[in-house]
């Protein structure tokens, strides 16, 4: 097409173009810097998300004490803390880190391209995202306080300031979320188009590394599911500020409509963040088992199957919201069905391990930890997916423990998998292995001690949305309270271990041993760049890689090396 | 700074031009946004037969005229694409200007129509029907405005003979905006 060469001042000149500091670090169009911007913004927001978790866990374990660094937690502040914790962790940590940061950093490198298809659109996407984060943080300090209607923002509570008592906070929260959606829609279009069109010569569909597939399928799921919620956000904003009556039953609206619009997005969203995390396992496990990914095609089809099914499960969040019981039956069936492709994927990863020469490096430990922890999350989901059981479990800590066994592995274990694996490519240095292992075991053990007790308190009757259990005599028993204290102490331990990670990251970034371009002896294209970390354009423009084989050719019989890079002709 | 075009942008592993592919994906994301509004509206309309009494007050004649205006502007968008394909950037720019004029005419009719309705006391917070009426048509109108602005940029470049492939891409977007109205018109005006 005419698109191809109608600019004589194309990539060749720009490759040699020296960039100023501002061009390089403040307003970069280089996908690697935008990826890092997303990464560090996401990690910075994780500090807030973690702090809020600390605040409300302290209140639950030690009611009405003055929480260090915060003070006494009022009921309004408690609600705001749980709301902002959920919002931040999902929209400003999991999404930017897993999709945007890794998507930006990895997609061009793994498909052998010099950048995203639309670098300036990419920059715009990050800038909108940054504005959304600023709006969200600003909403914590406005008169009336931060929005406290939970991350699901159910009306009527969210629809009217007379109920939510946060006239500015709730609208700013909604605007921040809507901006964030816009940023990821732009980013998602860029990812999909780049992966579809920008692949290196010779790279067929089944030569594309699994993580690229996963991020693109996740972007498609996001794009196809978020639309109704964008519309719903506009409607809710009008309800809050114009006095329209979409959702407030007092004015003739329908609060269940919001729940449908929200969960039609909200459930695929789980898979939007899950897929990149499983994709990282698919990259890491073959490298450290020195073995081909078991059944590439089947992994891909289960991913697509999961994606399609994820659009038909949303009402399992609404079993007790007054929906038709016949509809509940349908959604029970689809919800239990979706565990099949996910279970299959887990089996395929375990099959990849079988007979491999496994190396327990830090990324490999995280990948195995992901499978273990997510398995618990998935299995407990089957209890909740059955509408009969869910009527009893709904809104208890059993649900909280369940989805943290899915989201914590996704957002943190998955991120640590990818971050420790691609760290040498991002910064050109190795992380400290010992500190990495201490961080891994500390995090995994304390994480389980947070959420295993919550399964028990949930079964014991702990309702999720309670500020102080002392007000409920049948729940204020020492047995339950001890479990709550155990969970909170485990959270403190978990937070303490993250400082090791932060130290390791920043120390290794500057003082770690130089890694070389392919420290893990991996086959995919990002490990073939001449410079490490790759320079602008990743490869010399006149020497872009060509692909000759699939991404997981390890231990091929008859070859001297146990890995066979995708770009090596023979 | 001149537009920097990375190698990734110039490749076409699927055979579809990169920019056009991106516009198609943009439309996918737009379809679900309007799909969400329209599905919500339809569910409510079916659940509230009394909304027919409010829908009586919409002005079908203006809606029909606006339908004609938008369809005609889609025609000029196609003619612009045809001119761009033959490499005639100036002609393409003129047809794009005609399309922008159609967009402006559409918005004028819309403003006149809403003015009358608001005068009569039908505002977004009157009841559910009017809330959906203004929200759905308002989101659509914002797309008309954005489309007109983008077309102005594309027309400027096309006139200078640059980036003629964009004429087709903005046309794709414009047909989509048109298509949404084809759904809105019967649902908001004709169904009484």
PDB file of C-alpha atoms in Angstrom, chain B:
ATOM      1  CA  UNK B   1       8.958  17.700  14.473  1.00  0.00           C
ATOM      2  CA  UNK B   2       8.110  15.800  11.365  1.00  0.00           C
ATOM      3  CA  UNK B   3       6.026  12.713  11.895  1.00  0.00           C
ATOM      4  CA  UNK B   4       8.365   9.873  12.720  1.00  0.00           C
ATOM      5  CA  UNK B   5       7.276   6.628  11.164  1.00  0.00           C
ATOM      6  CA  UNK B   6       8.671   3.499  12.779  1.00  0.00           C
ATOM      7  CA  UNK B   7       9.323   0.374  10.775  1.00  0.00           C
ATOM      8  CA  UNK B   8       6.495  -1.288  12.710  1.00  0.00           C
ATOM      9  CA  UNK B   9       4.110   1.223  11.171  1.00  0.00           C
ATOM     10  CA  UNK B  10       5.227   0.499   7.635  1.00  0.00           C
ATOM     11  CA  UNK B  11       4.918  -3.264   7.884  1.00  0.00           C
ATOM     12  CA  UNK B  12       1.738  -5.054   6.946  1.00  0.00           C
ATOM     13  CA  UNK B  13       1.919  -8.684   7.960  1.00  0.00           C
ATOM     14  CA  UNK B  14      -1.844  -9.105   7.520  1.00  0.00           C
ATOM     15  CA  UNK B  15      -2.009  -7.273   4.198  1.00  0.00           C
ATOM     16  CA  UNK B  16      -4.345  -4.662   5.677  1.00  0.00           C
ATOM     17  CA  UNK B  17      -2.845  -1.152   5.864  1.00  0.00           C
ATOM     18  CA  UNK B  18      -1.870  -0.392   9.460  1.00  0.00           C
ATOM     19  CA  UNK B  19      -3.885   2.801   9.857  1.00  0.00           C
ATOM     20  CA  UNK B  20      -7.005   1.241   8.405  1.00  0.00           C
ATOM     21  CA  UNK B  21      -6.651  -1.739  10.735  1.00  0.00           C
ATOM     22  CA  UNK B  22      -6.462   0.650  13.683  1.00  0.00           C
ATOM     23  CA  UNK B  23      -9.614   2.458  12.571  1.00  0.00           C
ATOM     24  CA  UNK B  24     -11.467  -0.847  12.376  1.00  0.00           C
ATOM     25  CA  UNK B  25     -10.412  -1.702  15.923  1.00  0.00           C
ATOM     26  CA  UNK B  26     -11.464   1.769  17.042  1.00  0.00           C
ATOM     27  CA  UNK B  27     -14.874   1.096  15.545  1.00  0.00           C
ATOM     28  CA  UNK B  28     -15.056  -2.211  17.415  1.00  0.00           C
ATOM     29  CA  UNK B  29     -14.581  -0.338  20.671  1.00  0.00           C
ATOM     30  CA  UNK B  30     -17.182   2.248  19.621  1.00  0.00           C
ATOM     31  CA  UNK B  31     -19.739  -0.396  18.690  1.00  0.00           C
ATOM     32  CA  UNK B  32     -19.792  -1.715  22.230  1.00  0.00           C
ATOM     33  CA  UNK B  33     -20.113   1.778  23.714  1.00  0.00           C
ATOM     34  CA  UNK B  34     -23.206   2.536  21.640  1.00  0.00           C
ATOM     35  CA  UNK B  35     -24.282  -1.078  22.048  1.00  0.00           C
ATOM     36  CA  UNK B  36     -24.311  -0.555  25.812  1.00  0.00           C
ATOM     37  CA  UNK B  37     -26.436   2.582  25.596  1.00  0.00           C
ATOM     38  CA  UNK B  38     -28.862   1.138  23.076  1.00  0.00           C
ATOM     39  CA  UNK B  39     -29.225  -2.208  24.846  1.00  0.00           C
ATOM     40  CA  UNK B  40     -29.931  -0.414  28.129  1.00  0.00           C
ATOM     41  CA  UNK B  41     -32.456   1.820  26.400  1.00  0.00           C
ATOM     42  CA  UNK B  42     -34.175  -1.093  24.669  1.00  0.00           C
ATOM     43  CA  UNK B  43     -34.491  -3.076  27.905  1.00  0.00           C
ATOM     44  CA  UNK B  44     -36.006  -0.064  29.633  1.00  0.00           C
ATOM     45  CA  UNK B  45     -38.264   0.821  26.757  1.00  0.00           C
ATOM     46  CA  UNK B  46     -39.656  -2.719  26.744  1.00  0.00           C
ATOM     47  CA  UNK B  47     -40.059  -2.591  30.502  1.00  0.00           C
ATOM     48  CA  UNK B  48     -41.810   0.803  30.460  1.00  0.00           C
ATOM     49  CA  UNK B  49     -44.630   0.815  27.881  1.00  0.00           C
ATOM     50  CA  UNK B  50     -45.629   4.250  29.175  1.00  0.00           C
ATOM     51  CA  UNK B  51     -42.490   5.752  27.605  1.00  0.00           C
ATOM     52  CA  UNK B  52     -44.384   5.725  24.313  1.00  0.00           C
ATOM     53  CA  UNK B  53     -46.324   8.667  25.713  1.00  0.00           C
ATOM     54  CA  UNK B  54     -43.123  10.676  26.034  1.00  0.00           C
ATOM     55  CA  UNK B  55     -41.720   9.549  22.684  1.00  0.00           C
ATOM     56  CA  UNK B  56     -44.739  11.188  21.030  1.00  0.00           C
ATOM     57  CA  UNK B  57     -43.111  14.551  21.688  1.00  0.00           C
ATOM     58  CA  UNK B  58     -39.994  13.848  19.606  1.00  0.00           C
ATOM     59  CA  UNK B  59     -40.028  15.604  16.239  1.00  0.00           C
ATOM     60  CA  UNK B  60     -39.886  12.892  13.600  1.00  0.00           C
ATOM     61  CA  UNK B  61     -39.702  15.401  10.731  1.00  0.00           C
ATOM     62  CA  UNK B  62     -36.480  16.942  12.041  1.00  0.00           C
ATOM     63  CA  UNK B  63     -35.084  13.502  12.791  1.00  0.00           C
ATOM     64  CA  UNK B  64     -35.880  12.368   9.241  1.00  0.00           C
ATOM     65  CA  UNK B  65     -34.280  15.490   7.765  1.00  0.00           C
ATOM     66  CA  UNK B  66     -31.173  14.870   9.839  1.00  0.00           C
ATOM     67  CA  UNK B  67     -31.097  11.275   8.620  1.00  0.00           C
ATOM     68  CA  UNK B  68     -31.113  12.579   5.067  1.00  0.00           C
ATOM     69  CA  UNK B  69     -28.359  15.090   5.897  1.00  0.00           C
ATOM     70  CA  UNK B  70     -26.128  12.430   7.420  1.00  0.00           C
ATOM     71  CA  UNK B  71     -26.709   9.953   4.587  1.00  0.00           C
ATOM     72  CA  UNK B  72     -25.836  12.653   2.049  1.00  0.00           C
ATOM     73  CA  UNK B  73     -22.678  13.488   3.981  1.00  0.00           C
ATOM     74  CA  UNK B  74     -21.713   9.815   3.851  1.00  0.00           C
ATOM     75  CA  UNK B  75     -22.100  10.020   0.079  1.00  0.00           C
ATOM     76  CA  UNK B  76     -19.688  12.953  -0.114  1.00  0.00           C
ATOM     77  CA  UNK B  77     -17.301  11.024   2.141  1.00  0.00           C
ATOM     78  CA  UNK B  78     -17.345   8.176  -0.385  1.00  0.00           C
ATOM     79  CA  UNK B  79     -16.770  10.622  -3.233  1.00  0.00           C
ATOM     80  CA  UNK B  80     -13.815  12.043  -1.315  1.00  0.00           C
ATOM     81  CA  UNK B  81     -12.416   8.544  -0.970  1.00  0.00           C
ATOM     82  CA  UNK B  82     -12.881   7.972  -4.688  1.00  0.00           C
ATOM     83  CA  UNK B  83     -11.057  11.199  -5.495  1.00  0.00           C
ATOM     84  CA  UNK B  84      -8.256  10.278  -3.088  1.00  0.00           C
ATOM     85  CA  UNK B  85      -7.850   6.909  -4.765  1.00  0.00           C
ATOM     86  CA  UNK B  86      -7.228   8.595  -8.092  1.00  0.00           C
ATOM     87  CA  UNK B  87      -4.670  10.793  -6.336  1.00  0.00           C
ATOM     88  CA  UNK B  88      -6.688  13.996  -6.623  1.00  0.00           C
ATOM     89  CA  UNK B  89      -6.109  15.488  -3.171  1.00  0.00           C
ATOM     90  CA  UNK B  90      -7.744  18.837  -3.923  1.00  0.00           C
ATOM     91  CA  UNK B  91     -10.972  17.200  -5.067  1.00  0.00           C
ATOM     92  CA  UNK B  92     -10.906  14.896  -2.047  1.00  0.00           C
ATOM     93  CA  UNK B  93     -10.494  17.911   0.231  1.00  0.00           C
ATOM     94  CA  UNK B  94     -13.508  19.613  -1.371  1.00  0.00           C
ATOM     95  CA  UNK B  95     -15.700  16.578  -0.844  1.00  0.00           C
ATOM     96  CA  UNK B  96     -14.483  16.334   2.731  1.00  0.00           C
ATOM     97  CA  UNK B  97     -15.465  19.969   3.233  1.00  0.00           C
ATOM     98  CA  UNK B  98     -18.916  19.095   1.916  1.00  0.00           C
ATOM     99  CA  UNK B  99     -19.052  16.298   4.495  1.00  0.00           C
ATOM    100  CA  UNK B 100     -18.060  18.729   7.240  1.00  0.00           C
ATOM    101  CA  UNK B 101     -20.823  21.054   6.038  1.00  0.00           C
ATOM    102  CA  UNK B 102     -23.240  18.129   6.397  1.00  0.00           C
ATOM    103  CA  UNK B 103     -22.009  17.565   9.937  1.00  0.00           C
ATOM    104  CA  UNK B 104     -22.569  21.235  10.766  1.00  0.00           C
ATOM    105  CA  UNK B 105     -26.045  21.188   9.249  1.00  0.00           C
ATOM    106  CA  UNK B 106     -26.855  18.099  11.298  1.00  0.00           C
ATOM    107  CA  UNK B 107     -25.723  19.839  14.471  1.00  0.00           C
ATOM    108  CA  UNK B 108     -27.761  22.970  13.631  1.00  0.00           C
ATOM    109  CA  UNK B 109     -30.911  20.923  13.214  1.00  0.00           C
ATOM    110  CA  UNK B 110     -30.101  19.095  16.418  1.00  0.00           C
ATOM    111  CA  UNK B 111     -29.617  22.357  18.307  1.00  0.00           C
ATOM    112  CA  UNK B 112     -32.883  23.763  16.961  1.00  0.00           C
ATOM    113  CA  UNK B 113     -34.698  20.568  17.874  1.00  0.00           C
ATOM    114  CA  UNK B 114     -33.284  20.373  21.413  1.00  0.00           C
ATOM    115  CA  UNK B 115     -33.949  24.055  21.954  1.00  0.00           C
ATOM    116  CA  UNK B 116     -37.619  23.513  21.209  1.00  0.00           C
ATOM    117  CA  UNK B 117     -37.828  20.461  23.414  1.00  0.00           C
ATOM    118  CA  UNK B 118     -36.137  22.145  26.345  1.00  0.00           C
ATOM    119  CA  UNK B 119     -38.498  25.141  25.922  1.00  0.00           C
ATOM    120  CA  UNK B 120     -41.385  22.708  26.259  1.00  0.00           C
ATOM    121  CA  UNK B 121     -39.876  21.421  29.489  1.00  0.00           C
ATOM    122  CA  UNK B 122     -38.454  18.135  28.264  1.00  0.00           C
ATOM    123  CA  UNK B 123     -35.031  18.088  29.884  1.00  0.00           C
ATOM    124  CA  UNK B 124     -32.736  15.120  30.658  1.00  0.00           C
ATOM    125  CA  UNK B 125     -34.000  14.892  34.230  1.00  0.00           C
ATOM    126  CA  UNK B 126     -37.687  14.935  33.276  1.00  0.00           C
ATOM    127  CA  UNK B 127     -37.910  11.137  33.173  1.00  0.00           C
ATOM    128  CA  UNK B 128     -36.166   8.003  31.984  1.00  0.00           C
ATOM    129  CA  UNK B 129     -37.090   8.379  28.347  1.00  0.00           C
ATOM    130  CA  UNK B 130     -35.727  11.895  28.048  1.00  0.00           C
ATOM    131  CA  UNK B 131     -32.609  10.893  29.956  1.00  0.00           C
ATOM    132  CA  UNK B 132     -31.879   8.205  27.368  1.00  0.00           C
ATOM    133  CA  UNK B 133     -32.960  10.484  24.518  1.00  0.00           C
ATOM    134  CA  UNK B 134     -30.478  13.195  25.392  1.00  0.00           C
ATOM    135  CA  UNK B 135     -27.684  10.843  26.474  1.00  0.00           C
ATOM    136  CA  UNK B 136     -27.779   8.607  23.399  1.00  0.00           C
ATOM    137  CA  UNK B 137     -28.199  11.448  20.925  1.00  0.00           C
ATOM    138  CA  UNK B 138     -25.678  13.532  22.855  1.00  0.00           C
ATOM    139  CA  UNK B 139     -22.965  10.867  22.721  1.00  0.00           C
ATOM    140  CA  UNK B 140     -23.729  10.522  19.021  1.00  0.00           C
ATOM    141  CA  UNK B 141     -23.558  14.289  18.472  1.00  0.00           C
ATOM    142  CA  UNK B 142     -20.190  14.429  20.212  1.00  0.00           C
ATOM    143  CA  UNK B 143     -18.980  11.856  17.685  1.00  0.00           C
ATOM    144  CA  UNK B 144     -20.285  14.057  14.869  1.00  0.00           C
ATOM    145  CA  UNK B 145     -18.311  17.000  16.262  1.00  0.00           C
ATOM    146  CA  UNK B 146     -15.115  14.976  16.684  1.00  0.00           C
ATOM    147  CA  UNK B 147     -15.516  13.491  13.206  1.00  0.00           C
ATOM    148  CA  UNK B 148     -15.888  16.950  11.670  1.00  0.00           C
ATOM    149  CA  UNK B 149     -12.749  18.196  13.434  1.00  0.00           C
ATOM    150  CA  UNK B 150     -10.692  15.192  12.299  1.00  0.00           C
ATOM    151  CA  UNK B 151     -11.985  15.608   8.748  1.00  0.00           C
ATOM    152  CA  UNK B 152     -10.827  19.217   8.768  1.00  0.00           C
ATOM    153  CA  UNK B 153      -7.274  18.063   9.534  1.00  0.00           C
ATOM    154  CA  UNK B 154      -7.426  15.303   6.935  1.00  0.00           C
ATOM    155  CA  UNK B 155      -8.826  17.719   4.344  1.00  0.00           C
ATOM    156  CA  UNK B 156      -5.990  20.171   5.018  1.00  0.00           C
ATOM    157  CA  UNK B 157      -3.392  17.454   4.420  1.00  0.00           C
ATOM    158  CA  UNK B 158      -5.264  16.012   1.446  1.00  0.00           C
ATOM    159  CA  UNK B 159      -5.407  19.441  -0.184  1.00  0.00           C
ATOM    160  CA  UNK B 160      -1.609  19.544   0.002  1.00  0.00           C
ATOM    161  CA  UNK B 161      -1.490  16.012  -1.419  1.00  0.00           C
ATOM    162  CA  UNK B 162      -0.230  14.409   1.807  1.00  0.00           C
ATOM    163  CA  UNK B 163      -1.485  11.238   3.524  1.00  0.00           C
ATOM    164  CA  UNK B 164      -4.283  10.552   1.099  1.00  0.00           C
ATOM    165  CA  UNK B 165      -4.940   7.147   2.696  1.00  0.00           C
ATOM    166  CA  UNK B 166      -6.416   9.011   5.654  1.00  0.00           C
ATOM    167  CA  UNK B 167      -9.378  10.127   3.534  1.00  0.00           C
ATOM    168  CA  UNK B 168     -10.628   6.564   3.414  1.00  0.00           C
ATOM    169  CA  UNK B 169      -9.963   6.009   7.116  1.00  0.00           C
ATOM    170  CA  UNK B 170     -11.857   9.051   8.294  1.00  0.00           C
ATOM    171  CA  UNK B 171     -14.597   8.018   5.879  1.00  0.00           C
ATOM    172  CA  UNK B 172     -14.858   4.655   7.642  1.00  0.00           C
ATOM    173  CA  UNK B 173     -15.352   6.468  10.917  1.00  0.00           C
ATOM    174  CA  UNK B 174     -17.928   8.749   9.362  1.00  0.00           C
ATOM    175  CA  UNK B 175     -19.952   5.854   7.985  1.00  0.00           C
ATOM    176  CA  UNK B 176     -19.966   4.391  11.462  1.00  0.00           C
ATOM    177  CA  UNK B 177     -21.303   7.644  12.936  1.00  0.00           C
ATOM    178  CA  UNK B 178     -23.930   7.580  10.228  1.00  0.00           C
ATOM    179  CA  UNK B 179     -24.803   3.967  10.999  1.00  0.00           C
ATOM    180  CA  UNK B 180     -25.303   4.720  14.697  1.00  0.00           C
ATOM    181  CA  UNK B 181     -27.811   7.386  13.761  1.00  0.00           C
ATOM    182  CA  UNK B 182     -29.625   4.843  11.579  1.00  0.00           C
ATOM    183  CA  UNK B 183     -30.194   2.901  14.804  1.00  0.00           C
ATOM    184  CA  UNK B 184     -30.994   5.926  16.939  1.00  0.00           C
ATOM    185  CA  UNK B 185     -33.551   7.431  14.577  1.00  0.00           C
ATOM    186  CA  UNK B 186     -36.110   4.599  14.617  1.00  0.00           C
ATOM    187  CA  UNK B 187     -35.533   3.823  18.295  1.00  0.00           C
ATOM    188  CA  UNK B 188     -35.931   7.393  19.549  1.00  0.00           C
ATOM    189  CA  UNK B 189     -38.270   8.944  16.967  1.00  0.00           C
ATOM    190  CA  UNK B 190     -40.272   6.408  14.998  1.00  0.00           C
ATOM    191  CA  UNK B 191     -41.120   3.968  17.794  1.00  0.00           C
ATOM    192  CA  UNK B 192     -44.006   5.848  19.384  1.00  0.00           C
TER     193      UNK B 192
END
